[in-house]
Amino acid sequence: MLEVKGIAAASGISIGPAYKISKEEFVIAKEPIEAGDIANQIQLFEEALIRTRKDIMELQKRIAVEMGQEQAEIFDAHLLVLEDRMLIEEVITRIKQEKLNVAYIFSEVLKKYVSVFAKIEDEYLKERIADINDVGKRVLRNLLGKERKWFEELKEKVVVVAHDLSPSDTAAMHKHKVCAFVTDIGGKTSHTAIMAKSLEIPAVVGLESATAKIKTGDTLIVDGSMGSVIINPDEKTLRKYRQEEAKLKGITDKFFSTRDLPTITKDNKEIRIHANIELPDEVPSAKLHGAWGIGLYRTEFFYMNRNDLPTEEEHYQAYKYVAEEMKPYPVVIRTLDLGGDKFLSQFEMPQEMQPFLGWRAIRFCLAQPDIFKVQLRAILRASVHGKLKLMYPMISGIEELQQANKILKEAKQELKKGKKAFDDNIEVGVMIEVPSAAMTADLLAKEANFFSIGTNDLIQYSLAVDRANEKVAYLYEPAHPAVLRMIKGIIDIAKNSGIRVGMCGEMAGEPALVLILLGLGLDEFSMPPSVIPEVKYIIRSVSLKQAQEIANEALGLSTGREIEKFSQIKLREILQ
Ligand code: PEP
Ligand code: MG
């Protein structure tokens, strides 16, 4: 038995066998095929080659414009790999002889090529290995289609163990196949961790050496609340955790008891509790946990795990569904927040030294107005089906807000011309997640209908701590006095300007900090559905006056650790 400590990313306890995902991008199942399926498999292969060729040529074109012809020519070598007759014929012959699925055969042939090239003492040929691997991954991605389906081969629920999981890997996981996951790297508010909370799968990240210490098949206890993982526990430990699991269920039932009641403090201040969702599929969970609205719909997940961009109609159908399902409650649709730790396979985004400070979110959308407008038109069209609001991510100053609104105006004009109905008075909000936006909130308030404080980014930018880096996770402190002062400033400005202010960063769902936020005057909290019942229960157990006293006392303390401890003590007193 061995216990390893990491960062608690999504709470809950799960016990199950480990399933290690290799660092390689694809785990490909070996599947026998019928003789009648051979022609189909060969056709799939040919289609994937054509598609890959098209992808590379498009990429080349863009690189030629952005970086020059010489850089674009690097990809000629990739196109040559795709035309290699020997490779293609070997794959086709082996499909016919071995009667196995094309993805498996192709990956085997690829491996053989790489190992042959690796043995040759020739620098030029050695360099070709990278080309073969790169092209191979592209072909496999096209062969495997939209989703990576490694989990489909699983026979029982497993604990996924990986060096890292991208947010799109996590989004593709199925709850009935994965009972927890643990990773070597990552932080508490990385999008992978956020996705785990949405899926209600316990997760521990930032374990550093999980993949080195754990083998597939090991029994694991994952305690997502304490951030610990126990490898091959003894009987006594297993019994203890099974009891913990049952206790946790008892507490959850207690919180659920007030789920359908309004969120009001003991002195009758009504608070709005909304849910954060990444996919329309999460709407039933939001409702089940007692959300009275969606405060953040992270639409970028809609662009993930697919090879093309969503069409306006696809966007429209998704937003219409969410709007109708949540009616009469509001739904805040956040426009595409790509970049940072969220990448899409459709765009070859340039490799950046500091992606969180780079070409992301509204910066990307303003540079790609055609892509942006497709989404804006769809949100506008869906606005007639419920109470939709739209919100821009990563606004750093008034000019960006004005530029985005100009594109919104164009989208409205296009719809008017096409005689398409929409709500002309749709509310437009701004995420306050960049310190410069917090410092100029008074200016932004003049041209926005509401603010939503995005603490996940606001904390990383104001404390200069990468939210996804486990090495500096100890510095990522939501209760840091600088963060609390900034939040207070934003709330005060919003109130003085007469606009609504909410919070949709993970901090809004941190039980102990809820008391401080309530006391600072926050009246809209948006969080992963799974934490709503607990937050509702806490708010119903306290008066606004008590919360204001707690917030004032907290603002007088000088370290994040002191504030965190103080708020924990206060929470315990209140829930007694
Ligand atoms: C935030 O930054 O707080 C936020 C809610 O947005 P995201 O986590 O998607 O960056
Ligand atoms: Mg953000």
Coordinates of C-alpha atoms and ligand atoms in Angstrom, one line a residue:
M1 CA 0.0 0.0 0.0
L2 CA 1.3 3.4 -0.9
E3 CA -0.4 6.8 -0.5
V4 CA 0.5 9.7 -2.8
K5 CA -0.6 13.3 -2.4
G6 CA -1.6 15.7 -5.1
I7 CA -4.1 18.5 -5.7
A8 CA -7.7 18.0 -4.9
A9 CA -9.5 18.8 -8.2
A10 CA -13.0 17.3 -8.0
S11 CA -14.4 16.0 -4.7
G12 CA -15.8 12.6 -3.9
I13 CA -14.3 9.1 -3.2
S14 CA -14.0 6.4 -5.8
I15 CA -12.5 3.0 -5.6
G16 CA -11.6 1.1 -8.8
P17 CA -8.9 -0.5 -10.9
A18 CA -6.3 1.7 -12.6
Y19 CA -6.3 2.1 -16.3
K20 CA -3.2 3.9 -17.6
I21 CA -3.4 6.0 -20.7
S22 CA 0.0 6.2 -22.4
K23 CA 1.6 9.5 -23.1
E24 CA 1.0 8.8 -26.8
E25 CA -2.2 10.5 -28.0
F26 CA -4.0 7.3 -29.2
V27 CA -4.7 4.0 -27.6
I28 CA -6.0 1.9 -30.4
A29 CA -8.0 -1.2 -29.9
K30 CA -7.2 -4.4 -31.9
E31 CA -10.4 -5.5 -33.4
P32 CA -11.0 -8.5 -35.7
I33 CA -13.1 -7.7 -38.8
E34 CA -15.3 -9.9 -41.1
A35 CA -14.1 -10.7 -44.6
G36 CA -17.0 -8.6 -45.9
D37 CA -15.7 -5.6 -44.0
I38 CA -12.2 -5.5 -45.7
A39 CA -13.3 -3.3 -48.6
N40 CA -14.9 -0.9 -46.1
Q41 CA -11.8 -0.7 -44.0
I42 CA -9.6 0.0 -47.1
Q43 CA -12.1 2.8 -48.1
L44 CA -11.8 4.3 -44.6
F45 CA -8.1 4.3 -45.0
E46 CA -8.2 6.0 -48.4
E47 CA -10.7 8.6 -47.1
A48 CA -8.5 9.4 -44.1
L49 CA -5.4 9.8 -46.4
I50 CA -7.4 12.2 -48.6
R51 CA -8.7 14.2 -45.6
T52 CA -5.2 14.4 -44.1
R53 CA -3.8 15.6 -47.4
K54 CA -6.4 18.3 -47.5
D55 CA -5.7 19.3 -43.8
I56 CA -2.0 19.6 -44.5
M57 CA -2.5 21.6 -47.6
E58 CA -4.8 24.0 -45.8
L59 CA -2.2 24.3 -43.0
Q60 CA 0.5 25.0 -45.6
K61 CA -1.5 27.8 -47.2
R62 CA -2.1 29.5 -43.8
I63 CA 1.5 29.1 -42.8
A64 CA 2.7 30.5 -46.2
V65 CA 0.6 33.7 -45.5
E66 CA 1.5 34.0 -41.8
M67 CA 5.1 32.9 -41.7
G68 CA 6.3 32.7 -45.3
Q69 CA 6.7 30.2 -48.1
E70 CA 9.9 28.6 -46.7
Q71 CA 8.2 27.6 -43.5
A72 CA 5.2 26.2 -45.4
E73 CA 7.5 24.0 -47.5
I74 CA 8.5 22.0 -44.4
F75 CA 5.2 20.3 -44.8
D76 CA 6.1 19.0 -48.2
A77 CA 7.9 16.2 -46.4
H78 CA 4.6 15.4 -44.6
L79 CA 2.8 15.2 -47.9
L80 CA 5.5 12.8 -49.2
V81 CA 4.9 10.4 -46.3
L82 CA 1.2 10.4 -47.3
E83 CA 2.1 9.3 -50.8
D84 CA 4.6 6.6 -49.8
R85 CA 3.3 3.6 -51.9
M86 CA 5.2 1.1 -49.8
L87 CA 3.5 2.2 -46.6
I88 CA 0.1 2.4 -48.2
E89 CA 0.4 -1.0 -49.8
E90 CA 1.7 -2.6 -46.6
V91 CA -1.4 -1.4 -44.7
I92 CA -3.8 -2.6 -47.4
T93 CA -2.1 -6.0 -47.7
R94 CA -2.1 -6.5 -43.9
I95 CA -5.8 -5.6 -43.6
K96 CA -6.6 -8.3 -46.1
Q97 CA -4.3 -10.9 -44.6
E98 CA -4.7 -10.3 -40.9
K99 CA -8.4 -9.2 -41.0
L100 CA -7.9 -6.5 -38.3
N101 CA -9.2 -3.0 -38.1
V102 CA -7.4 -0.4 -40.2
A103 CA -6.5 2.0 -37.3
Y104 CA -4.7 -0.9 -35.5
I105 CA -2.9 -2.1 -38.7
F106 CA -1.9 1.5 -39.7
S107 CA -0.5 2.2 -36.2
E108 CA 1.5 -1.1 -36.3
V109 CA 3.0 -0.3 -39.7
L110 CA 3.8 3.2 -38.5
K111 CA 5.6 1.8 -35.5
K112 CA 7.6 -0.5 -37.7
Y113 CA 8.7 2.4 -40.0
V114 CA 9.8 4.5 -37.0
S115 CA 11.8 1.7 -35.5
V116 CA 13.6 0.9 -38.8
F117 CA 14.4 4.6 -39.4
A118 CA 15.6 5.0 -35.8
K119 CA 18.3 2.3 -36.3
I120 CA 19.8 3.9 -39.4
E121 CA 22.8 6.0 -38.8
D122 CA 21.7 8.9 -41.0
E123 CA 20.8 12.3 -39.5
Y124 CA 18.5 13.1 -42.4
L125 CA 16.5 9.9 -42.1
K126 CA 16.4 10.2 -38.3
E127 CA 14.7 13.6 -38.8
R128 CA 12.1 11.9 -40.9
I129 CA 10.8 10.1 -37.8
A130 CA 9.2 13.3 -36.5
D131 CA 7.5 13.7 -39.9
I132 CA 6.2 10.2 -39.9
N133 CA 4.9 10.5 -36.4
D134 CA 3.2 13.7 -37.0
V135 CA 1.5 12.6 -40.2
G136 CA 0.7 9.3 -38.6
K137 CA -1.2 11.1 -35.8
R138 CA -3.1 13.2 -38.3
V139 CA -4.2 10.1 -40.3
L140 CA -5.2 8.3 -37.1
R141 CA -7.2 11.3 -35.9
N142 CA -9.1 11.2 -39.2
L143 CA -9.4 7.5 -39.1
L144 CA -10.8 7.5 -35.6
G145 CA -13.3 10.2 -36.4
K146 CA -14.6 12.8 -34.0
E147 CA -14.0 11.2 -30.7
R148 CA -11.2 9.2 -29.3
K149 CA -13.0 6.1 -28.2
W150 CA -10.5 4.3 -26.1
F151 CA -12.9 4.1 -23.2
E152 CA -15.4 2.1 -25.3
E153 CA -13.3 -1.0 -25.0
L154 CA -13.5 -0.9 -21.2
K155 CA -15.4 -3.6 -19.6
E156 CA -15.7 -2.1 -16.1
K157 CA -15.5 1.3 -14.4
V158 CA -11.9 2.4 -14.1
V159 CA -9.7 5.1 -12.6
V160 CA -7.9 6.7 -15.5
V161 CA -4.3 7.4 -14.8
A162 CA -2.5 9.8 -17.2
H163 CA 0.5 12.1 -17.3
D164 CA -1.9 14.8 -18.5
L165 CA -5.4 15.0 -19.9
S166 CA -6.5 17.8 -22.2
P167 CA -9.9 19.4 -21.5
S168 CA -11.2 17.7 -24.7
D169 CA -9.9 14.3 -23.5
T170 CA -11.9 14.8 -20.3
A171 CA -14.9 16.1 -22.2
A172 CA -14.9 12.8 -24.2
M173 CA -14.9 10.6 -21.1
H174 CA -18.0 8.8 -20.2
K175 CA -19.2 8.7 -16.6
H176 CA -20.3 5.1 -16.9
K177 CA -16.8 4.0 -17.8
V178 CA -14.6 6.2 -15.7
C179 CA -15.1 6.5 -11.9
A180 CA -12.2 8.9 -11.2
F181 CA -9.0 10.2 -12.8
V182 CA -5.6 11.1 -11.6
T183 CA -2.8 13.0 -13.4
D184 CA 0.8 13.9 -13.0
I185 CA 0.4 17.5 -13.9
G186 CA -2.4 20.2 -13.7
G187 CA -3.9 22.6 -11.2
K188 CA -7.1 23.0 -9.3
T189 CA -8.7 25.4 -11.9
S190 CA -7.3 23.9 -15.0
H191 CA -10.1 23.2 -17.5
T192 CA -9.4 19.5 -17.1
A193 CA -10.3 19.7 -13.3
I194 CA -13.3 21.9 -14.1
M195 CA -14.6 19.3 -16.6
A196 CA -14.1 16.6 -13.9
K197 CA -16.4 18.5 -11.5
S198 CA -19.0 18.8 -14.2
L199 CA -18.9 15.1 -14.9
E200 CA -19.0 14.6 -11.1
I201 CA -16.0 12.3 -11.3
P202 CA -13.5 12.6 -8.3
A203 CA -10.1 13.8 -9.5
V204 CA -6.7 14.4 -8.1
V205 CA -4.2 16.3 -10.3
G206 CA -0.6 17.4 -10.0
L207 CA 0.6 14.1 -8.5
E208 CA 3.9 14.5 -10.3
S209 CA 4.7 10.7 -10.5
A210 CA 1.3 8.9 -10.6
T211 CA 2.1 7.3 -14.0
A212 CA 5.5 6.1 -12.6
K213 CA 4.0 4.6 -9.5
I214 CA 0.8 3.1 -10.8
K215 CA 0.3 0.1 -13.1
T216 CA -2.8 -0.7 -15.0
G217 CA -4.9 -3.1 -12.8
D218 CA -3.7 -1.7 -9.5
T219 CA -6.5 -1.0 -7.1
L220 CA -6.8 2.7 -6.4
I221 CA -8.7 4.7 -3.8
V222 CA -9.1 8.3 -5.1
D223 CA -10.0 10.8 -2.5
G224 CA -10.9 13.9 -4.6
S225 CA -11.6 16.0 -1.6
M226 CA -8.3 15.5 0.2
G227 CA -6.2 15.2 -2.9
S228 CA -4.9 11.7 -2.1
V229 CA -4.5 8.5 -4.0
I230 CA -3.9 5.2 -2.3
I231 CA -2.4 2.5 -4.4
N232 CA -3.3 -1.2 -3.6
P233 CA -4.8 -0.5 -0.2
D234 CA -5.0 -3.1 2.5
E235 CA -8.4 -4.5 3.7
K236 CA -8.6 -2.1 6.7
T237 CA -8.0 1.0 4.6
L238 CA -10.6 -0.2 2.0
R239 CA -13.2 -0.7 4.8
K240 CA -12.4 2.8 6.1
Y241 CA -12.9 4.4 2.7
R242 CA -16.1 2.5 2.0
Q243 CA -17.5 3.9 5.3
E244 CA -16.3 7.4 4.2
E245 CA -18.1 7.0 0.9
A246 CA -21.3 6.1 2.8
K247 CA -20.9 9.1 5.1
L248 CA -20.3 11.4 2.2
K249 CA -23.6 10.2 0.7
G250 CA -25.4 11.1 4.0
I251 CA -24.0 14.6 3.8
T252 CA -25.0 14.9 0.2
D253 CA -28.5 13.9 1.0
K254 CA -28.7 16.6 3.7
F255 CA -27.6 19.3 1.2
F256 CA -30.1 18.0 -1.3
S257 CA -32.9 18.5 1.1
T258 CA -33.0 22.2 0.4
R259 CA -32.2 21.9 -3.3
D260 CA -35.6 23.1 -4.6
L261 CA -36.0 26.0 -2.1
P262 CA -35.1 29.6 -2.9
T263 CA -31.7 30.7 -1.9
I264 CA -32.4 33.3 0.7
T265 CA -30.4 34.3 3.7
K266 CA -31.9 34.2 7.2
D267 CA -32.6 37.9 7.0
N268 CA -34.3 37.4 3.6
K269 CA -31.7 38.6 1.1
E270 CA -32.4 36.6 -2.1
I271 CA -29.3 35.3 -3.9
R272 CA -29.2 33.8 -7.4
I273 CA -27.5 30.4 -7.8
H274 CA -26.7 29.4 -11.3
A275 CA -24.8 26.6 -12.9
N276 CA -21.7 26.5 -15.0
I277 CA -22.0 24.1 -17.9
E278 CA -19.7 23.0 -20.7
L279 CA -22.1 21.1 -22.8
P280 CA -25.9 21.1 -23.4
D281 CA -26.0 17.6 -21.9
E282 CA -25.3 19.1 -18.5
V283 CA -28.6 21.0 -18.4
P284 CA -30.5 18.1 -16.7
S285 CA -27.8 17.9 -14.0
A286 CA -28.0 21.7 -13.5
K287 CA -31.7 21.4 -12.9
L288 CA -31.4 18.3 -10.8
H289 CA -29.0 20.1 -8.4
G290 CA -31.3 23.1 -8.1
A291 CA -29.8 25.8 -10.4
W292 CA -32.1 28.7 -11.2
G293 CA -30.3 29.6 -14.3
I294 CA -27.0 29.0 -16.2
G295 CA -24.4 31.6 -15.3
L296 CA -21.7 30.4 -17.6
Y297 CA -22.1 28.2 -20.7
R298 CA -18.5 27.5 -21.8
T299 CA -19.3 27.2 -25.5
E300 CA -15.7 26.3 -26.6
F301 CA -16.4 22.7 -25.7
F302 CA -18.8 22.6 -28.6
Y303 CA -15.9 23.1 -30.9
M304 CA -13.8 20.2 -29.4
N305 CA -13.6 16.6 -30.4
R306 CA -14.6 17.2 -34.0
N307 CA -12.8 17.9 -37.2
D308 CA -14.7 20.8 -38.5
L309 CA -16.2 24.0 -37.2
P310 CA -19.8 24.0 -35.9
T311 CA -22.2 25.5 -38.3
E312 CA -24.6 28.4 -37.4
E313 CA -27.5 25.9 -37.4
E314 CA -25.6 23.6 -35.0
H315 CA -24.9 26.4 -32.6
Y316 CA -28.4 27.6 -32.9
Q317 CA -29.9 24.2 -32.1
A318 CA -27.7 23.8 -29.0
Y319 CA -28.5 27.3 -27.6
K320 CA -32.2 26.9 -28.4
Y321 CA -32.3 23.7 -26.4
V322 CA -30.5 25.2 -23.4
A323 CA -32.7 28.3 -23.5
E324 CA -35.9 26.3 -23.7
E325 CA -34.9 23.8 -21.1
M326 CA -34.0 26.5 -18.6
K327 CA -37.0 28.8 -19.2
P328 CA -38.0 31.0 -17.4
Y329 CA -34.5 31.2 -15.9
P330 CA -31.7 33.1 -17.6
V331 CA -28.8 31.5 -19.5
V332 CA -25.5 33.3 -20.0
I333 CA -23.8 32.1 -23.1
R334 CA -20.1 32.9 -23.1
T335 CA -18.6 33.4 -26.6
L336 CA -15.7 31.2 -27.7
D337 CA -12.9 31.2 -25.1
L338 CA -10.3 29.3 -27.1
G339 CA -6.6 29.2 -26.1
G340 CA -4.9 29.1 -22.8
D341 CA -5.3 25.4 -22.0
K342 CA -8.1 24.8 -24.5
F343 CA -7.1 24.0 -28.0
L344 CA -9.1 22.8 -31.0
S345 CA -8.0 20.3 -33.5
Q346 CA -9.6 22.4 -36.3
F347 CA -7.0 25.2 -35.9
E348 CA -3.3 24.8 -35.9
M349 CA -2.8 27.5 -33.2
P350 CA 0.7 28.8 -33.2
Q351 CA 2.8 27.4 -30.4
E352 CA 3.1 30.2 -27.9
M353 CA 5.6 30.8 -25.0
Q354 CA 2.7 31.9 -22.7
P355 CA -0.6 30.7 -24.1
F356 CA -2.6 32.1 -21.2
L357 CA -1.2 35.6 -22.1
G358 CA -1.4 35.0 -25.8
W359 CA -3.9 34.8 -28.6
R360 CA -6.9 33.6 -26.7
A361 CA -10.6 34.2 -26.2
I362 CA -11.9 37.6 -27.4
R363 CA -8.5 38.4 -29.0
F364 CA -8.9 35.4 -31.2
C365 CA -12.5 36.2 -32.0
L366 CA -11.8 39.8 -32.9
A367 CA -9.1 38.6 -35.2
Q368 CA -11.4 36.0 -36.8
P369 CA -14.7 38.0 -37.1
D370 CA -16.2 35.5 -39.6
I371 CA -15.9 32.6 -37.1
F372 CA -17.1 34.9 -34.3
K373 CA -20.1 36.2 -36.2
V374 CA -21.4 32.6 -36.9
Q375 CA -21.7 32.2 -33.1
L376 CA -23.1 35.6 -32.5
R377 CA -25.8 35.2 -35.1
A378 CA -26.8 31.8 -33.6
I379 CA -27.0 33.2 -30.0
L380 CA -29.1 36.1 -31.3
R381 CA -31.4 33.7 -33.2
A382 CA -31.8 31.4 -30.2
S383 CA -32.6 34.4 -27.9
V384 CA -36.3 34.3 -28.9
H385 CA -36.6 30.8 -27.2
G386 CA -35.8 31.9 -23.7
K387 CA -33.9 34.3 -21.6
L388 CA -30.5 34.4 -23.2
K389 CA -27.7 36.8 -22.4
L390 CA -24.3 36.9 -24.0
M391 CA -20.9 37.5 -22.4
Y392 CA -17.4 38.1 -23.7
P393 CA -14.4 36.4 -22.1
M394 CA -11.0 38.0 -21.4
I395 CA -12.0 41.6 -22.0
S396 CA -9.0 43.7 -21.0
G397 CA -10.3 47.2 -21.7
I398 CA -13.1 49.2 -23.2
E399 CA -11.8 49.1 -26.8
E400 CA -12.1 45.3 -27.0
L401 CA -15.7 45.6 -25.6
Q402 CA -16.5 48.2 -28.3
Q403 CA -14.9 46.2 -31.1
A404 CA -16.9 43.1 -30.0
N405 CA -20.1 45.1 -29.8
K406 CA -19.5 46.4 -33.3
I407 CA -19.3 42.9 -34.7
L408 CA -22.5 42.1 -32.7
K409 CA -24.2 45.0 -34.3
E410 CA -23.2 43.7 -37.8
A411 CA -24.6 40.3 -36.9
K412 CA -27.8 41.9 -35.8
Q413 CA -28.0 43.9 -39.1
E414 CA -27.4 40.7 -41.1
L415 CA -30.2 39.0 -39.3
K416 CA -32.6 41.9 -39.8
K417 CA -31.8 41.8 -43.5
G418 CA -32.5 38.1 -43.6
K419 CA -35.8 38.7 -41.7
K420 CA -34.6 36.4 -38.9
A421 CA -36.2 37.0 -35.4
F422 CA -34.0 37.8 -32.4
D423 CA -34.1 39.8 -29.1
D424 CA -32.7 43.2 -30.0
N425 CA -32.4 44.0 -26.3
I426 CA -30.3 40.9 -25.4
E427 CA -28.2 41.7 -22.4
V428 CA -24.4 41.8 -23.1
G429 CA -22.1 41.2 -20.2
V430 CA -18.4 41.2 -19.6
M431 CA -16.2 38.7 -17.8
I432 CA -14.0 40.5 -15.3
E433 CA -11.0 38.2 -15.3
V434 CA -8.1 40.4 -16.3
P435 CA -6.7 42.9 -13.7
S436 CA -6.9 45.8 -16.2
A437 CA -10.6 45.1 -16.6
A438 CA -11.0 45.1 -12.8
M439 CA -9.1 48.4 -12.6
T440 CA -11.3 50.0 -15.3
A441 CA -14.6 48.4 -14.3
D442 CA -16.2 51.8 -14.0
L443 CA -15.5 52.5 -17.7
L444 CA -16.7 49.0 -18.7
A445 CA -19.9 49.4 -16.6
K446 CA -21.0 52.2 -18.9
E447 CA -21.2 49.9 -21.9
A448 CA -22.1 46.5 -20.3
N449 CA -25.3 45.2 -18.9
F450 CA -23.7 43.0 -16.3
F451 CA -20.3 41.7 -15.0
S452 CA -19.3 38.2 -14.2
I453 CA -16.1 37.8 -12.2
G454 CA -14.0 35.1 -13.6
T455 CA -11.7 34.3 -10.7
N456 CA -10.0 31.4 -12.3
D457 CA -8.2 33.7 -14.6
L458 CA -8.3 36.8 -12.4
I459 CA -6.4 35.0 -9.7
Q460 CA -3.7 33.6 -12.1
Y461 CA -3.2 37.0 -13.6
S462 CA -3.2 39.1 -10.4
L463 CA -1.0 36.7 -8.4
A464 CA 1.1 35.8 -11.5
V465 CA 0.5 32.0 -10.9
D466 CA -0.3 29.7 -13.8
R467 CA -3.6 28.1 -12.9
A468 CA -2.6 24.7 -14.5
N469 CA 0.8 24.3 -13.1
E470 CA 1.1 22.0 -10.1
K471 CA 4.6 23.4 -9.2
V472 CA 3.1 26.8 -8.2
A473 CA -0.3 25.6 -7.1
Y474 CA 0.6 26.5 -3.5
L475 CA 0.6 30.2 -4.5
Y476 CA -2.8 30.0 -6.2
E477 CA -4.8 31.4 -3.4
P478 CA -8.4 32.6 -3.9
A479 CA -8.4 34.0 -0.4
H480 CA -5.3 36.1 -1.0
P481 CA -5.9 39.7 0.3
A482 CA -5.1 41.1 -3.1
V483 CA -7.8 38.9 -4.7
L484 CA -10.4 39.8 -2.0
R485 CA -9.7 43.6 -2.4
M486 CA -10.0 43.3 -6.2
I487 CA -13.3 41.5 -5.9
K488 CA -14.6 44.1 -3.4
G489 CA -13.6 46.8 -5.9
I490 CA -15.4 45.2 -8.8
I491 CA -18.6 44.6 -6.7
D492 CA -18.6 48.2 -5.4
I493 CA -18.2 49.7 -8.8
A494 CA -20.9 47.5 -10.3
K495 CA -23.3 48.5 -7.5
N496 CA -22.5 52.2 -7.9
S497 CA -23.0 51.9 -11.6
G498 CA -26.3 50.1 -11.2
I499 CA -25.4 46.9 -13.0
R500 CA -25.6 43.3 -11.8
V501 CA -22.5 41.5 -10.8
G502 CA -22.0 37.8 -10.5
M503 CA -19.1 35.4 -10.2
C504 CA -18.6 32.3 -12.3
G505 CA -15.1 31.3 -11.4
E506 CA -14.6 28.2 -9.2
M507 CA -14.3 30.4 -6.1
A508 CA -18.0 31.0 -6.2
G509 CA -18.5 27.3 -5.3
E510 CA -15.9 27.1 -2.5
P511 CA -18.1 26.6 0.6
A512 CA -15.9 28.5 3.1
L513 CA -15.4 31.5 0.8
V514 CA -19.1 31.8 -0.1
L515 CA -19.6 33.5 3.3
I516 CA -17.0 36.2 2.5
L517 CA -18.4 36.7 -1.1
L518 CA -21.9 37.0 0.2
G519 CA -20.7 39.6 2.8
L520 CA -18.9 41.6 0.0
G521 CA -22.2 42.0 -1.7
L522 CA -22.1 39.4 -4.4
D523 CA -25.7 38.4 -5.3
E524 CA -25.2 36.0 -8.2
F525 CA -23.1 32.8 -7.8
S526 CA -22.5 30.4 -10.7
M527 CA -20.7 27.1 -10.1
P528 CA -20.5 23.5 -11.2
P529 CA -23.9 21.8 -10.7
S530 CA -22.5 19.3 -8.1
V531 CA -21.7 22.0 -5.5
I532 CA -25.0 23.9 -5.8
P533 CA -26.8 22.1 -3.0
E534 CA -24.1 22.7 -0.5
V535 CA -23.7 26.4 -1.3
K536 CA -27.5 26.8 -1.2
Y537 CA -27.6 25.1 2.2
I538 CA -24.8 27.4 3.5
I539 CA -26.5 30.6 2.3
R540 CA -29.8 29.6 3.8
S541 CA -28.0 29.0 7.2
V542 CA -26.6 32.5 7.6
S543 CA -27.8 36.1 7.7
L544 CA -26.4 38.8 5.4
K545 CA -25.4 40.8 8.4
Q546 CA -23.4 37.8 9.8
A547 CA -21.7 37.4 6.3
Q548 CA -20.9 41.1 6.2
E549 CA -19.2 40.9 9.6
I550 CA -17.2 37.9 8.4
A551 CA -16.2 39.6 5.2
N552 CA -15.0 42.7 7.1
E553 CA -13.0 40.7 9.5
A554 CA -11.5 38.7 6.6
L555 CA -10.4 41.9 4.9
G556 CA -8.5 42.9 8.0
L557 CA -6.3 39.8 7.8
S558 CA -3.0 39.8 6.0
T559 CA -2.5 36.4 4.4
G560 CA -4.5 34.1 2.3
R561 CA -3.8 31.2 4.7
E562 CA -5.2 33.2 7.6
I563 CA -8.3 34.2 5.7
E564 CA -8.9 30.6 4.5
K565 CA -8.6 29.2 8.0
F566 CA -10.7 32.0 9.5
S567 CA -13.5 31.3 6.9
Q568 CA -13.4 27.6 7.6
I569 CA -13.9 28.2 11.3
K570 CA -16.8 30.5 10.6
L571 CA -18.4 28.0 8.3
R572 CA -18.1 25.3 10.9
E573 CA -19.7 27.5 13.5
I574 CA -22.6 28.4 11.2
L575 CA -23.3 24.8 10.1
Q576 CA -23.2 23.4 13.7
Ligands
PEP1 C1 -12.7 32.1 -15.1 O1 -11.7 32.5 -15.6 O2 -13.0 32.3 -13.9 C2 -13.8 31.5 -15.9 C3 -15.0 31.2 -15.3 O3 -13.5 31.1 -17.2 P1 -12.6 29.8 -17.5 O4 -12.4 29.0 -16.3 O5 -13.4 29.1 -18.6 O6 -11.4 30.4 -18.0
MG2 MG -11.5 32.5 -17.8

